[in-house]
mmCIF file of C-alpha atoms and ligand atoms in Angstrom:
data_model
loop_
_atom_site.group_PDB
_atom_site.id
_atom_site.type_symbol
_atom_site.label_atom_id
_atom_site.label_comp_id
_atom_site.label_asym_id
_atom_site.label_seq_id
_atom_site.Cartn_x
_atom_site.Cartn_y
_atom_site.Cartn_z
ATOM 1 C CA UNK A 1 -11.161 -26.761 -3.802
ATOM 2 C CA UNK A 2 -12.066 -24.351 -6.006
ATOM 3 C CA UNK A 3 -9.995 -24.392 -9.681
ATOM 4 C CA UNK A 4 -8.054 -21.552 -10.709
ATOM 5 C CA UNK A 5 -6.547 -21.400 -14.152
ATOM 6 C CA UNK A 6 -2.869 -19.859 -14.333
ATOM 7 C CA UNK A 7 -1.772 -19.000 -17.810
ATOM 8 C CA UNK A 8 1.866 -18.901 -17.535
ATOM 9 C CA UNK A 9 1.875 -20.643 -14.491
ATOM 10 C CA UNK A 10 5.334 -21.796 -15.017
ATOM 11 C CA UNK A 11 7.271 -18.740 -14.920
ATOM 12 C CA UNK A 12 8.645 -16.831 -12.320
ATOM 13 C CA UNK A 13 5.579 -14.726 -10.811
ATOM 14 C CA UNK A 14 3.429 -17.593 -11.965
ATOM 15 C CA UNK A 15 4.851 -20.178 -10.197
ATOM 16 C CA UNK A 16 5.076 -18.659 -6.957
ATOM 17 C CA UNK A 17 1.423 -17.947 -7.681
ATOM 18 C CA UNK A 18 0.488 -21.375 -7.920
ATOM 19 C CA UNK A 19 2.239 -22.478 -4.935
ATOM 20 C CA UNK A 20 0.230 -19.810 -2.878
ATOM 21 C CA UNK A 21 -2.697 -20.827 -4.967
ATOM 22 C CA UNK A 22 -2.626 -24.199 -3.458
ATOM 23 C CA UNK A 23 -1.328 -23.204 -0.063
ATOM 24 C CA UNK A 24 -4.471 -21.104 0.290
ATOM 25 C CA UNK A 25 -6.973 -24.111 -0.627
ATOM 26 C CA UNK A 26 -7.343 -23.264 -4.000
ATOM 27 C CA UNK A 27 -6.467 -25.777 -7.016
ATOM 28 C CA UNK A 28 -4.543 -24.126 -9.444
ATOM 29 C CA UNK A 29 -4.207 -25.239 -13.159
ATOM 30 C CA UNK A 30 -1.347 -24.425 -15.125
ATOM 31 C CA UNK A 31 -1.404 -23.710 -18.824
ATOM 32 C CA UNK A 32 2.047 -22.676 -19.753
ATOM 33 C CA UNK A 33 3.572 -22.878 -23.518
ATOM 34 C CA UNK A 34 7.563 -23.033 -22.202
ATOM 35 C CA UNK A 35 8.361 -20.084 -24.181
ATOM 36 C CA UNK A 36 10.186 -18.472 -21.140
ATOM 37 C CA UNK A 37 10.109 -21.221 -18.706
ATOM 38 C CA UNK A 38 11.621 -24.498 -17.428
ATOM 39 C CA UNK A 39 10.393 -27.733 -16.746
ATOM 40 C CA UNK A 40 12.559 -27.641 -13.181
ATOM 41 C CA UNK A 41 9.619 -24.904 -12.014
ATOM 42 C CA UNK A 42 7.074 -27.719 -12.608
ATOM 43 C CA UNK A 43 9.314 -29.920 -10.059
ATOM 44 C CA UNK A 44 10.323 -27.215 -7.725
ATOM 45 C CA UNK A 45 6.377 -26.326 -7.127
ATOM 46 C CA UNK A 46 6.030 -29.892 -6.827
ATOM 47 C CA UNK A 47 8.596 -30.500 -3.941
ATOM 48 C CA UNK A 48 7.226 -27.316 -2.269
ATOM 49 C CA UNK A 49 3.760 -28.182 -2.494
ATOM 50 C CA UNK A 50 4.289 -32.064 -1.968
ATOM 51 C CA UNK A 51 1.428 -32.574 -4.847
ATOM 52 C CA UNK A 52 1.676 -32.501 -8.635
ATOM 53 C CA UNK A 53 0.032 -29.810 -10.271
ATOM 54 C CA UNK A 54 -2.556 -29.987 -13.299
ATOM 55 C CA UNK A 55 -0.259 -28.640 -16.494
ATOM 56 C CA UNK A 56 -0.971 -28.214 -19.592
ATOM 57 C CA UNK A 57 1.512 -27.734 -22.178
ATOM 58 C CA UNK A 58 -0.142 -25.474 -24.820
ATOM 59 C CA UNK A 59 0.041 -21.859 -25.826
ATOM 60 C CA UNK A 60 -2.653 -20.061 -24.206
ATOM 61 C CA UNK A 61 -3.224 -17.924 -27.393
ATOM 62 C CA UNK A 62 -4.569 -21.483 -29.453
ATOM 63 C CA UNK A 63 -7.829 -20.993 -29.321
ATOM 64 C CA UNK A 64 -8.495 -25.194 -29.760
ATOM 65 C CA UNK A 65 -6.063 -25.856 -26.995
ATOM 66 C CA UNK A 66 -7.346 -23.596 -24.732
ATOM 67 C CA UNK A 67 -10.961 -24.788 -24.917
ATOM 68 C CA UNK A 68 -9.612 -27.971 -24.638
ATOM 69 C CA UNK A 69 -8.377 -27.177 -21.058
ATOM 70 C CA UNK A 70 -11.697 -25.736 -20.239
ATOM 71 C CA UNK A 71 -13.285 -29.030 -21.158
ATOM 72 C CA UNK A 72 -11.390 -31.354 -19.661
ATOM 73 C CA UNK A 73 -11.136 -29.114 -16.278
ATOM 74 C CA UNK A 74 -14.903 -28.236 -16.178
ATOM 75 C CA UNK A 75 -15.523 -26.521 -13.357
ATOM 76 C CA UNK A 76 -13.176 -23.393 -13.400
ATOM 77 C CA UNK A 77 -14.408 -20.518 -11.385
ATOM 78 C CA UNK A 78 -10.992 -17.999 -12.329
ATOM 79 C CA UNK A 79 -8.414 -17.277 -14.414
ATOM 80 C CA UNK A 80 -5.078 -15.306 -13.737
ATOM 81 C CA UNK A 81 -3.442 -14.324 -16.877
ATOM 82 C CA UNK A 82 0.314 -14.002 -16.426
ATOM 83 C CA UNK A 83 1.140 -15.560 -19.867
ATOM 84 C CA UNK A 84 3.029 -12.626 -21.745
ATOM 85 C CA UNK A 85 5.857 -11.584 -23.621
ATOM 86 C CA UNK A 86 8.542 -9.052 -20.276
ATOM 87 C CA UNK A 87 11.069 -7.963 -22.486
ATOM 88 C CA UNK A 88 11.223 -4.403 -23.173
ATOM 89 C CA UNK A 89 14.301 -4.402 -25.683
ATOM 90 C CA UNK A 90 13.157 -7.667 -27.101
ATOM 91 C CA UNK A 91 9.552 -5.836 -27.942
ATOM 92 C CA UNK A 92 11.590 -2.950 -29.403
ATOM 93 C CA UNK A 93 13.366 -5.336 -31.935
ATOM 94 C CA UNK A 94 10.505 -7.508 -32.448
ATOM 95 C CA UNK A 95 7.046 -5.625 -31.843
ATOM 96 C CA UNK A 96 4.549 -7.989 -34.088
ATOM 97 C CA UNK A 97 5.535 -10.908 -31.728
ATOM 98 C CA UNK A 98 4.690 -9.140 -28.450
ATOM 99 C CA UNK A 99 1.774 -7.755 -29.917
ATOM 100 C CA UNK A 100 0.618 -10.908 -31.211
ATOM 101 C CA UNK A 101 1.540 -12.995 -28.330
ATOM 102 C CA UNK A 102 0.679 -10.484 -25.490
ATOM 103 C CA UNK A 103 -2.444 -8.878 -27.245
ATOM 104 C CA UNK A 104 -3.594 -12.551 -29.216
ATOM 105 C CA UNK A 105 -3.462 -14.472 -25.407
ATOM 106 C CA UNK A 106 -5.639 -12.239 -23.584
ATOM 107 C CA UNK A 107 -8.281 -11.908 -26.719
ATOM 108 C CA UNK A 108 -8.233 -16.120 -26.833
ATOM 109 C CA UNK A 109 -8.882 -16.596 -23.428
ATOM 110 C CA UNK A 110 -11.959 -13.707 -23.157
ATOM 111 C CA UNK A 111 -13.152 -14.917 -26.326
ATOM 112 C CA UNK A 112 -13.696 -18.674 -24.516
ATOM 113 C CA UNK A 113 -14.313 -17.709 -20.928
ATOM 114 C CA UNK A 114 -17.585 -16.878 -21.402
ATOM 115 C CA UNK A 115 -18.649 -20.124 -23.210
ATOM 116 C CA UNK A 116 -17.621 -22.023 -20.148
ATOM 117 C CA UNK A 117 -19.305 -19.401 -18.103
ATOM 118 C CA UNK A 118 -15.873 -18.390 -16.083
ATOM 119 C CA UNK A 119 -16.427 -14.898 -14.973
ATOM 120 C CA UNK A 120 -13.375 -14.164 -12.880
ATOM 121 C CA UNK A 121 -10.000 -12.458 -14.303
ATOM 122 C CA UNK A 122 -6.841 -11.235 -12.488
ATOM 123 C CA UNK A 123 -4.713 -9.819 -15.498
ATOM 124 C CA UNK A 124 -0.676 -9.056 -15.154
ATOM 125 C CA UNK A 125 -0.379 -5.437 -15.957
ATOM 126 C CA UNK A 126 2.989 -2.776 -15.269
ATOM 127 C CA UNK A 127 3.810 0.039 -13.666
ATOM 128 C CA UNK A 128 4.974 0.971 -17.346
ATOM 129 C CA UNK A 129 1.470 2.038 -18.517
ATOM 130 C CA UNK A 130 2.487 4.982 -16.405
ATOM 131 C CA UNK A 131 5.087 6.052 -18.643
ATOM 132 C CA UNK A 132 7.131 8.683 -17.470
ATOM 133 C CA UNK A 133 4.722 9.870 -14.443
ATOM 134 C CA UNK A 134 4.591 13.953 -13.453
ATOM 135 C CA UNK A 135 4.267 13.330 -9.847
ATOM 136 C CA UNK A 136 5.641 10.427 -7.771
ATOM 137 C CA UNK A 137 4.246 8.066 -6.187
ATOM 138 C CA UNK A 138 1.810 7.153 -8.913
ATOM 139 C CA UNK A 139 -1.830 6.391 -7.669
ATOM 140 C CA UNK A 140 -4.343 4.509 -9.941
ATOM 141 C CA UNK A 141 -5.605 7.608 -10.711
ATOM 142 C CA UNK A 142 -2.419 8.726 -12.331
ATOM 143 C CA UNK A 143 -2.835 9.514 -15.988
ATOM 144 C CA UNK A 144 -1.059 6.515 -18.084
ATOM 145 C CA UNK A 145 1.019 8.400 -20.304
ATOM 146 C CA UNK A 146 2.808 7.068 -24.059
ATOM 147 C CA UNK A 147 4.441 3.783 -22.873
ATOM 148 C CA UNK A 148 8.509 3.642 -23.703
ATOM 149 C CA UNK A 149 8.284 -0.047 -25.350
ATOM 150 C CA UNK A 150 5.901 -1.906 -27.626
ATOM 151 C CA UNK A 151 5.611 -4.581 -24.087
ATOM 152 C CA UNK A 152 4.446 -1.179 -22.191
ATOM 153 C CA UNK A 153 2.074 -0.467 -25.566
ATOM 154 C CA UNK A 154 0.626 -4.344 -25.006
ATOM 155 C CA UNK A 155 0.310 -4.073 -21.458
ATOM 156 C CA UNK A 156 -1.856 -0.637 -21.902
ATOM 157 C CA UNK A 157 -3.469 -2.398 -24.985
ATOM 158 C CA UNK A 158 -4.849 -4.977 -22.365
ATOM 159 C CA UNK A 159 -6.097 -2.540 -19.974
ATOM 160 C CA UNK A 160 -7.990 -1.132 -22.888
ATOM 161 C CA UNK A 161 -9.732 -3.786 -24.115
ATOM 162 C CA UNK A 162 -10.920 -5.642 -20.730
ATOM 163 C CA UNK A 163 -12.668 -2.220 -20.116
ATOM 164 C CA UNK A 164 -14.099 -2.246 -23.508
ATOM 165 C CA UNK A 165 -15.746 -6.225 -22.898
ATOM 166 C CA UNK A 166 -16.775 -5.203 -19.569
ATOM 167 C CA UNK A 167 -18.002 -2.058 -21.362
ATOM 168 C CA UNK A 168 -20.539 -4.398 -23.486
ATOM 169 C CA UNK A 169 -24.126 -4.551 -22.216
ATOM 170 C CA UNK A 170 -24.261 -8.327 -21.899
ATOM 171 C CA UNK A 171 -21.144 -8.575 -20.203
ATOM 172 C CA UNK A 172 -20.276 -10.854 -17.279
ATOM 173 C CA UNK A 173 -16.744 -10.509 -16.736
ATOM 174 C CA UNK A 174 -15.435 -9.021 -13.545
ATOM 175 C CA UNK A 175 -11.464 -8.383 -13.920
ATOM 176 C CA UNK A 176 -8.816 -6.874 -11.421
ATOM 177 C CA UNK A 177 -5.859 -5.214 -12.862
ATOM 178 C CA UNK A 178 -2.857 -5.923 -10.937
ATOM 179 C CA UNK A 179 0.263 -2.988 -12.117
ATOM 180 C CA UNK A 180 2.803 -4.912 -10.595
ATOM 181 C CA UNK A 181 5.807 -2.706 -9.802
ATOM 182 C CA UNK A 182 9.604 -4.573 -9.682
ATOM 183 C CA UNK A 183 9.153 -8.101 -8.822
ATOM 184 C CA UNK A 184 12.391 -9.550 -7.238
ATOM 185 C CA UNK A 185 13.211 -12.111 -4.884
ATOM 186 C CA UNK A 186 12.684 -16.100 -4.457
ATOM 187 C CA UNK A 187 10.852 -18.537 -2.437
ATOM 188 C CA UNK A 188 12.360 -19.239 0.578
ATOM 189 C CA UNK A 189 12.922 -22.748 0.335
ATOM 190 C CA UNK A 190 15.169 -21.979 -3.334
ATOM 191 C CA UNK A 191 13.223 -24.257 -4.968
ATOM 192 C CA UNK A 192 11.871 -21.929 -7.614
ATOM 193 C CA UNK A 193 12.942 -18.533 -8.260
ATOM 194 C CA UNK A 194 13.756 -16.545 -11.816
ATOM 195 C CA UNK A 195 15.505 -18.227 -14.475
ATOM 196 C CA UNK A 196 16.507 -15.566 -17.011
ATOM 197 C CA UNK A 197 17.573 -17.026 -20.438
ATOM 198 C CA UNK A 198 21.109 -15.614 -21.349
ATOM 199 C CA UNK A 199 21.992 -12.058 -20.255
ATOM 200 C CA UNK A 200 19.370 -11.136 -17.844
ATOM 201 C CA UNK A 201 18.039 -7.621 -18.685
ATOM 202 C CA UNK A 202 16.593 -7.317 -15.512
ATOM 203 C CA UNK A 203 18.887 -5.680 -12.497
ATOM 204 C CA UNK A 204 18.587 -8.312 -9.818
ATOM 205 C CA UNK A 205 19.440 -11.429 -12.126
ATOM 206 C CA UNK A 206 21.975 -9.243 -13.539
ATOM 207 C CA UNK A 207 23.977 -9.027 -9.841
ATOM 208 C CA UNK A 208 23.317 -12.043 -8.519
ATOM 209 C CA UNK A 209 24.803 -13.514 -11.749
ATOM 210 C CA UNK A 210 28.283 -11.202 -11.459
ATOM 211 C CA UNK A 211 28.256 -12.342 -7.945
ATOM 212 C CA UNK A 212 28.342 -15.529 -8.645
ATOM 213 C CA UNK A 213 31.063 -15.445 -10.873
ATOM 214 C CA UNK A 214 28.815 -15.713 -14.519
ATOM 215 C CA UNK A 215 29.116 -12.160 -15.388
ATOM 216 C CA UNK A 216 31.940 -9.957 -14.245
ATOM 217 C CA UNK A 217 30.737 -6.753 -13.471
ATOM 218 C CA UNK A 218 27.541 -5.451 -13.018
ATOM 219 C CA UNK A 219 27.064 -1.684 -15.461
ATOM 220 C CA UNK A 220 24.429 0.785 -13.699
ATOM 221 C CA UNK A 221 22.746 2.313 -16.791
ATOM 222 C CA UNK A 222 22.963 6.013 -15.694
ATOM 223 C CA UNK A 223 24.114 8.774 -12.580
ATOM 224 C CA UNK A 224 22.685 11.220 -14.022
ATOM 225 C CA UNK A 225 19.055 10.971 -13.321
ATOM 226 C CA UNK A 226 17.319 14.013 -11.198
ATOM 227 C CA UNK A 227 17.354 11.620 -8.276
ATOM 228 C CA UNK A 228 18.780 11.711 -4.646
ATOM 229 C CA UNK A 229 21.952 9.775 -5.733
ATOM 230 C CA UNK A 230 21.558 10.319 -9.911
ATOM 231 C CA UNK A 231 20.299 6.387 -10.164
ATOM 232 C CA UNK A 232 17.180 5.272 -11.282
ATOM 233 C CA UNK A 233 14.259 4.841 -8.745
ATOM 234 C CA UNK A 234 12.127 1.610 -8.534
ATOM 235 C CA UNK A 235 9.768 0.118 -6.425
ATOM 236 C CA UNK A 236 11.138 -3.500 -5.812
ATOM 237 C CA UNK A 237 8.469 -6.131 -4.316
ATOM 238 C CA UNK A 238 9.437 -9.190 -3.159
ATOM 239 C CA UNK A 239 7.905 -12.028 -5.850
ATOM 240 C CA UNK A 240 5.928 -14.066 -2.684
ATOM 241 C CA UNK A 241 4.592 -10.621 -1.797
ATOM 242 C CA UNK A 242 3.163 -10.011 -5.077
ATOM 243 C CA UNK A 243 2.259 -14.041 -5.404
ATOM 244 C CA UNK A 244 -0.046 -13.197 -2.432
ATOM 245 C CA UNK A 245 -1.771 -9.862 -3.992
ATOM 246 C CA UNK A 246 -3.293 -12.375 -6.425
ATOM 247 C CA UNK A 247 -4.803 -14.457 -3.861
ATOM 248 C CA UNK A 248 -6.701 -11.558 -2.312
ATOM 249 C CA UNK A 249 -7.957 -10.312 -5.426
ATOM 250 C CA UNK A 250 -9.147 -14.235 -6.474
ATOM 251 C CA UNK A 251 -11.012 -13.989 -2.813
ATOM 252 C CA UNK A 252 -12.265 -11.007 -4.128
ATOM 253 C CA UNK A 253 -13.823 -11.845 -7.275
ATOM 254 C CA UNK A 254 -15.511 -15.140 -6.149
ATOM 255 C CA UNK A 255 -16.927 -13.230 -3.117
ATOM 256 C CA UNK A 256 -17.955 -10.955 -5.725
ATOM 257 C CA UNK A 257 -16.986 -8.108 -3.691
ATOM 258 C CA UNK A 258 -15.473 -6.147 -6.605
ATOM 259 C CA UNK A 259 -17.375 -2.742 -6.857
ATOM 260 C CA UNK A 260 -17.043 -2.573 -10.503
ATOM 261 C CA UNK A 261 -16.540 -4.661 -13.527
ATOM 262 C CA UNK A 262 -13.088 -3.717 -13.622
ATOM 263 C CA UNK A 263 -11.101 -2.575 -10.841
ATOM 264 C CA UNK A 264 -6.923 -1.610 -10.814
ATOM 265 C CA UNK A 265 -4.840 -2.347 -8.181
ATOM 266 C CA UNK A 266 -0.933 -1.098 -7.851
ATOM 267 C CA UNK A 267 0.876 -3.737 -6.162
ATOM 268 C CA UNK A 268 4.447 -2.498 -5.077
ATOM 269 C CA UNK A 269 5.748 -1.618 -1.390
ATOM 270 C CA UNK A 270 4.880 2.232 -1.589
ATOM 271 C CA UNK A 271 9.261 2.997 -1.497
ATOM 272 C CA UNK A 272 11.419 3.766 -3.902
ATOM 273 C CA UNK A 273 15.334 2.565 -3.923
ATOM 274 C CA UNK A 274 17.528 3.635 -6.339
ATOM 275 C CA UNK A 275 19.929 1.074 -8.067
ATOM 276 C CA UNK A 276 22.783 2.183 -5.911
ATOM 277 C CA UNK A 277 20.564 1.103 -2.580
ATOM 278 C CA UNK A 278 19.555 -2.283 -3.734
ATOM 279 C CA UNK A 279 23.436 -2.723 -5.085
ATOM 280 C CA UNK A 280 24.368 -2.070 -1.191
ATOM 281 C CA UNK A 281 21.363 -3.748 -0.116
ATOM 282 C CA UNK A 282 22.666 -6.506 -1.468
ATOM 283 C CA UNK A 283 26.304 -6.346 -0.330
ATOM 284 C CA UNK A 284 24.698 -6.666 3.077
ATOM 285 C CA UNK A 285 22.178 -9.722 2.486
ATOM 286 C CA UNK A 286 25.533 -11.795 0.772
ATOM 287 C CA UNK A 287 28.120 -10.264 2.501
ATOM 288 C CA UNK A 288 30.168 -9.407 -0.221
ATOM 289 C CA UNK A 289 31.499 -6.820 -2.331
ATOM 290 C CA UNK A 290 29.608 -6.100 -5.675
ATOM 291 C CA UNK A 291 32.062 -5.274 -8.607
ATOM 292 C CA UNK A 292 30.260 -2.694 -10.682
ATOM 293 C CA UNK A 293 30.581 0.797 -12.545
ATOM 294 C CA UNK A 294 28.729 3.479 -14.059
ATOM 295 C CA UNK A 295 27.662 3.399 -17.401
ATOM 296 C CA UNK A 296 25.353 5.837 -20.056
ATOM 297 C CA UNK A 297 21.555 5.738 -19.264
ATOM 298 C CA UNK A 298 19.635 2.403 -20.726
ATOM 299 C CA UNK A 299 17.384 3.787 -23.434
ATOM 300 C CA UNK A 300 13.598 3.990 -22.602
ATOM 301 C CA UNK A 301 14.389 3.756 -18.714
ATOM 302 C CA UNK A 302 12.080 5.837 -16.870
ATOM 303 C CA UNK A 303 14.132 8.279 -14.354
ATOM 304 C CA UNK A 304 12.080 7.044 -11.219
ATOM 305 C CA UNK A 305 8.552 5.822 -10.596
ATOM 306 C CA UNK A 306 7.402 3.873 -6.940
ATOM 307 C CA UNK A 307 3.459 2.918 -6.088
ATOM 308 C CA UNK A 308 1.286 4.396 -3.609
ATOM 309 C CA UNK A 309 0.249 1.946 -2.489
ATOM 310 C CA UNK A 310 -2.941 2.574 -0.271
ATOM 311 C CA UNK A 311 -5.846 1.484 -2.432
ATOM 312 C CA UNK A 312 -4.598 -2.432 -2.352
ATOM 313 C CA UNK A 313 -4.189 -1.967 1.667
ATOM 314 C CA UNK A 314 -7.385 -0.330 1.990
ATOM 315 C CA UNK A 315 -9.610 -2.362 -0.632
ATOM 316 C CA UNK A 316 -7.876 -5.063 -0.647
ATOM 317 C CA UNK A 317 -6.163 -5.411 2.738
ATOM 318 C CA UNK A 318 -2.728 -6.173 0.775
ATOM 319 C CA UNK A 319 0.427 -5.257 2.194
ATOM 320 C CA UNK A 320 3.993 -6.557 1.225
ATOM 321 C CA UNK A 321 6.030 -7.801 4.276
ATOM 322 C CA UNK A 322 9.633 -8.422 2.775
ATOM 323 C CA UNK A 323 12.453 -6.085 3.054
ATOM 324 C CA UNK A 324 14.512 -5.473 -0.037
ATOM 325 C CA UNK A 325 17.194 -6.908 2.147
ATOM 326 C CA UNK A 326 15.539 -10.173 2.801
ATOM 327 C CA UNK A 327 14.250 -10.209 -0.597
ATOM 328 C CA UNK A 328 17.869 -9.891 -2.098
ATOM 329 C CA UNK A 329 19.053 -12.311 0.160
ATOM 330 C CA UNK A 330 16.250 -15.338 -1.315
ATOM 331 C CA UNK A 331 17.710 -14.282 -4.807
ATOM 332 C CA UNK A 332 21.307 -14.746 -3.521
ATOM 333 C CA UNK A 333 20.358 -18.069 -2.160
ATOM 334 C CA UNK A 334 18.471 -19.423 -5.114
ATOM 335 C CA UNK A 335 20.998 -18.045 -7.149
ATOM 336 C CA UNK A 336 23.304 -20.354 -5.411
ATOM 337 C CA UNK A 337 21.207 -23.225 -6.105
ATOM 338 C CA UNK A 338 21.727 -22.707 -9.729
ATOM 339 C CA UNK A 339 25.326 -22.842 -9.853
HETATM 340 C C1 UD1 B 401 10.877 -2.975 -16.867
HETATM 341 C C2 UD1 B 401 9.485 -2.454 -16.964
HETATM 342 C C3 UD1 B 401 8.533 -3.325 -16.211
HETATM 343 C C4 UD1 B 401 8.655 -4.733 -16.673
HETATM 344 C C5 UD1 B 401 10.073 -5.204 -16.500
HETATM 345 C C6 UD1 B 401 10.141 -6.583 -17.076
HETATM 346 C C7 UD1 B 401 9.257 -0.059 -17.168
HETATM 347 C C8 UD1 B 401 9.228 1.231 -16.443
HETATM 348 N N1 UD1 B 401 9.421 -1.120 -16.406
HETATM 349 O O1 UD1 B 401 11.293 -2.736 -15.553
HETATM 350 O O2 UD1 B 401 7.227 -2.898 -16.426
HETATM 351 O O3 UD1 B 401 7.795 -5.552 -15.958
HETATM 352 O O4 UD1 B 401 10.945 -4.328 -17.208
HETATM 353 O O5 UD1 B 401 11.369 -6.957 -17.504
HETATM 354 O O6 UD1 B 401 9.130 -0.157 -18.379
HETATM 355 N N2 UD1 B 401 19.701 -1.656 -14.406
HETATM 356 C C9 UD1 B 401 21.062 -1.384 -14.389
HETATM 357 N N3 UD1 B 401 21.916 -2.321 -14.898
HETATM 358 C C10 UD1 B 401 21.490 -3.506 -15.395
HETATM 359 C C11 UD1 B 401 20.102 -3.788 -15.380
HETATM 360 C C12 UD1 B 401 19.224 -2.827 -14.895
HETATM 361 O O7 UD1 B 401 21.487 -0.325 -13.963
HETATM 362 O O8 UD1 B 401 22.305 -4.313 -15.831
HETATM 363 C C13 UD1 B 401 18.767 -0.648 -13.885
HETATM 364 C C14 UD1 B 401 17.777 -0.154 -14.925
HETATM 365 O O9 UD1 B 401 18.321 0.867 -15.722
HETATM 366 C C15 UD1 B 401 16.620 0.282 -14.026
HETATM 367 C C16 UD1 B 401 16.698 -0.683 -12.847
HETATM 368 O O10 UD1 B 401 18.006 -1.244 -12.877
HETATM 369 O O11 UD1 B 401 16.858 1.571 -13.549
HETATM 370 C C17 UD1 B 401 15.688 -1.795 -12.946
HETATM 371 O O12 UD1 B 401 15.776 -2.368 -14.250
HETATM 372 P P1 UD1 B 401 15.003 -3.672 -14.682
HETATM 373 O O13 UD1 B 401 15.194 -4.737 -13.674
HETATM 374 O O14 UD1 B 401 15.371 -3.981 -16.092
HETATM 375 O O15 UD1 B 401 13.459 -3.288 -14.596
HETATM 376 P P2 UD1 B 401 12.675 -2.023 -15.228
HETATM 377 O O16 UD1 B 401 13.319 -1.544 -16.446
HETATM 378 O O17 UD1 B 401 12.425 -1.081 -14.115
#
């Protein structure tokens, strides 16, 4: 079985990674600080995947640490680099940490790759290094433009400089850039799923959570948005969807198949919903009424952006398979299983 390192393998697209990882004959290793993560993810990939997996508690930017994983593990052929700083008003208020944590993590780990000759990156970038796009659906060839949030600066930052290593004559790293749209959704046993700390920012946390009784009424940051219903327009992928993107592009790399040092992927469904559609979408997967009203526009929110997706289907032979319906419904039922 071939070793794959997962930096932040513990949190919520990370840990549905690993239990794909492992389901597809691969043997991940997790490297995951706990920053933003729970010790319950550890046990729910373990009663999933029947196995314990190899973790390492360490912060992935500790430069000792990390080539202390390397040692002990030996023989990794691949990393996928989820560890990171999501918060976009968090990075607002505290810009030096995402910087440093986001920026510092991915610089540690391509500064030791290479001395343990591992050759193979999958990095977690956003549809935000899009910024507010001129022409929907974005393409890969879409022109990033000035991110809204020091996270959206970091993730662009990242972008940057794995093309500037590959850049370098001696170079050996081969890296796919995932731009993940909206991840949402659960695995379908319930046993992991995302665990937001406090007030979730995000919108499907948010309405699960007044559904279940924790908050009492969900606020819709803006009507008044040049869209078909004046909501704001994402592109929501089911997380075990988007788990599976990185499997293909592992497959990829070790079959060294990639065309060029660096290649970019957008991983989202190719359809935009606005927040009004997934709030009914949801009413339909629970079967229940959502309380909610309208509220002024949420700072920094881009007014709509959705992925075409054809180069992932076409390179990579990707395609998502969950309906926001079904994917509401596994966040309804592993919200339920937090209660
Ligand atoms: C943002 C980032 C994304 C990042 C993600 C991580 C952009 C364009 N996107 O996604 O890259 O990975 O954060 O956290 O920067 N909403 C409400 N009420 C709420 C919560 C949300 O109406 O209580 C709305 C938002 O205004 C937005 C939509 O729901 O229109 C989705 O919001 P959210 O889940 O926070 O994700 P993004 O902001 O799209």
């Amino acid at each position: 079985m071939k070793k794959i390192l997962v930096t932040g393998g513990a949190g919520y697209i990370g840990s549905h990674t690993v239990v794909a990882l492992q389901q597809a004959g691969y043997q991940p290793v997790i490297v995951d600080n706990f920053s933003n993560s729970e010790e319950s993810a550890l046990a729910g990939i373990e009663s999933i995947l029947g196995v314990k997996v190899p973790t390492y508690r360490i912060d992935c930017g500790n430069e000792a640490a990390l080539r202390g994983v390397f040692e002990a593990e030996k023989d990794i052929k691949g990393v996928i680099h989820f560890a990171a700083y999501k918060a976009v008003g968090e990075s607002v208020a505290k810009p030096l940490a995402y910087f440093q944590n986001n920026v510092g993590s991915l610089l540690t780990l391509l500064a030791v790759m290479p001395d343990f000759g591992v050759e193979n990156l999958v990095f977690s970038s956003s549809c935000t290094v899009y910024g507010i796009p001129d022409a929907l659906p974005v393409t890969e060839a879409t022109p990033t433009k000035p991110a809204s949030s020091p996270y959206g600066r970091t993730k662009q930052m990242c972008e940057e400089i794995v093309h500037d290593v590959s850049a370098a004559p001696t170079n050996k790293l081969r890296t796919i850039l995932l731009r993940y749209f909206n991840p949402i959704g659960a695995h379908e046993s319930a046993k992991i799923g995302e665990l937001p700390l406090g007030v979730p920012n995000n919108l499907v946390p948010y309405i699960t959570q007044t559904a279940a009784g924790i908050r009492e009424k969900l606020t819709i940051n803006g009507s008044d948005y040049e869209t078909p219903d004046g909501t704001n327009v994402r592109d929501y992928i089911h997380v075990v969807d988007l788990a599976k993107a990185h499997i293909v592009a592992v497959q990829r790399l070790l079959d060294r198949k990639a065309s060029e040092s660096v290649e970019t992927f957008n991983v989202g469904t190719g359809h935009g919903n606005s927040v009004l559609e997934v709030v009914q979408a949801f009413e339909k997967a629970s079967g229940q009424k959502l309380n909610y009203s309208i509220g002024p526009r949420r700072p920094g929110d881009v007014p709509a952006i959705y992925a075409d997706a054809t180069k992932a289907a076409q390179v990579l032979g990707f395609k998502t398979e969950t309906s926001l319906v079904d994917s509401l419904a596994s966040s309804w039922k592993w919200q339920q299983t937090l209660k």
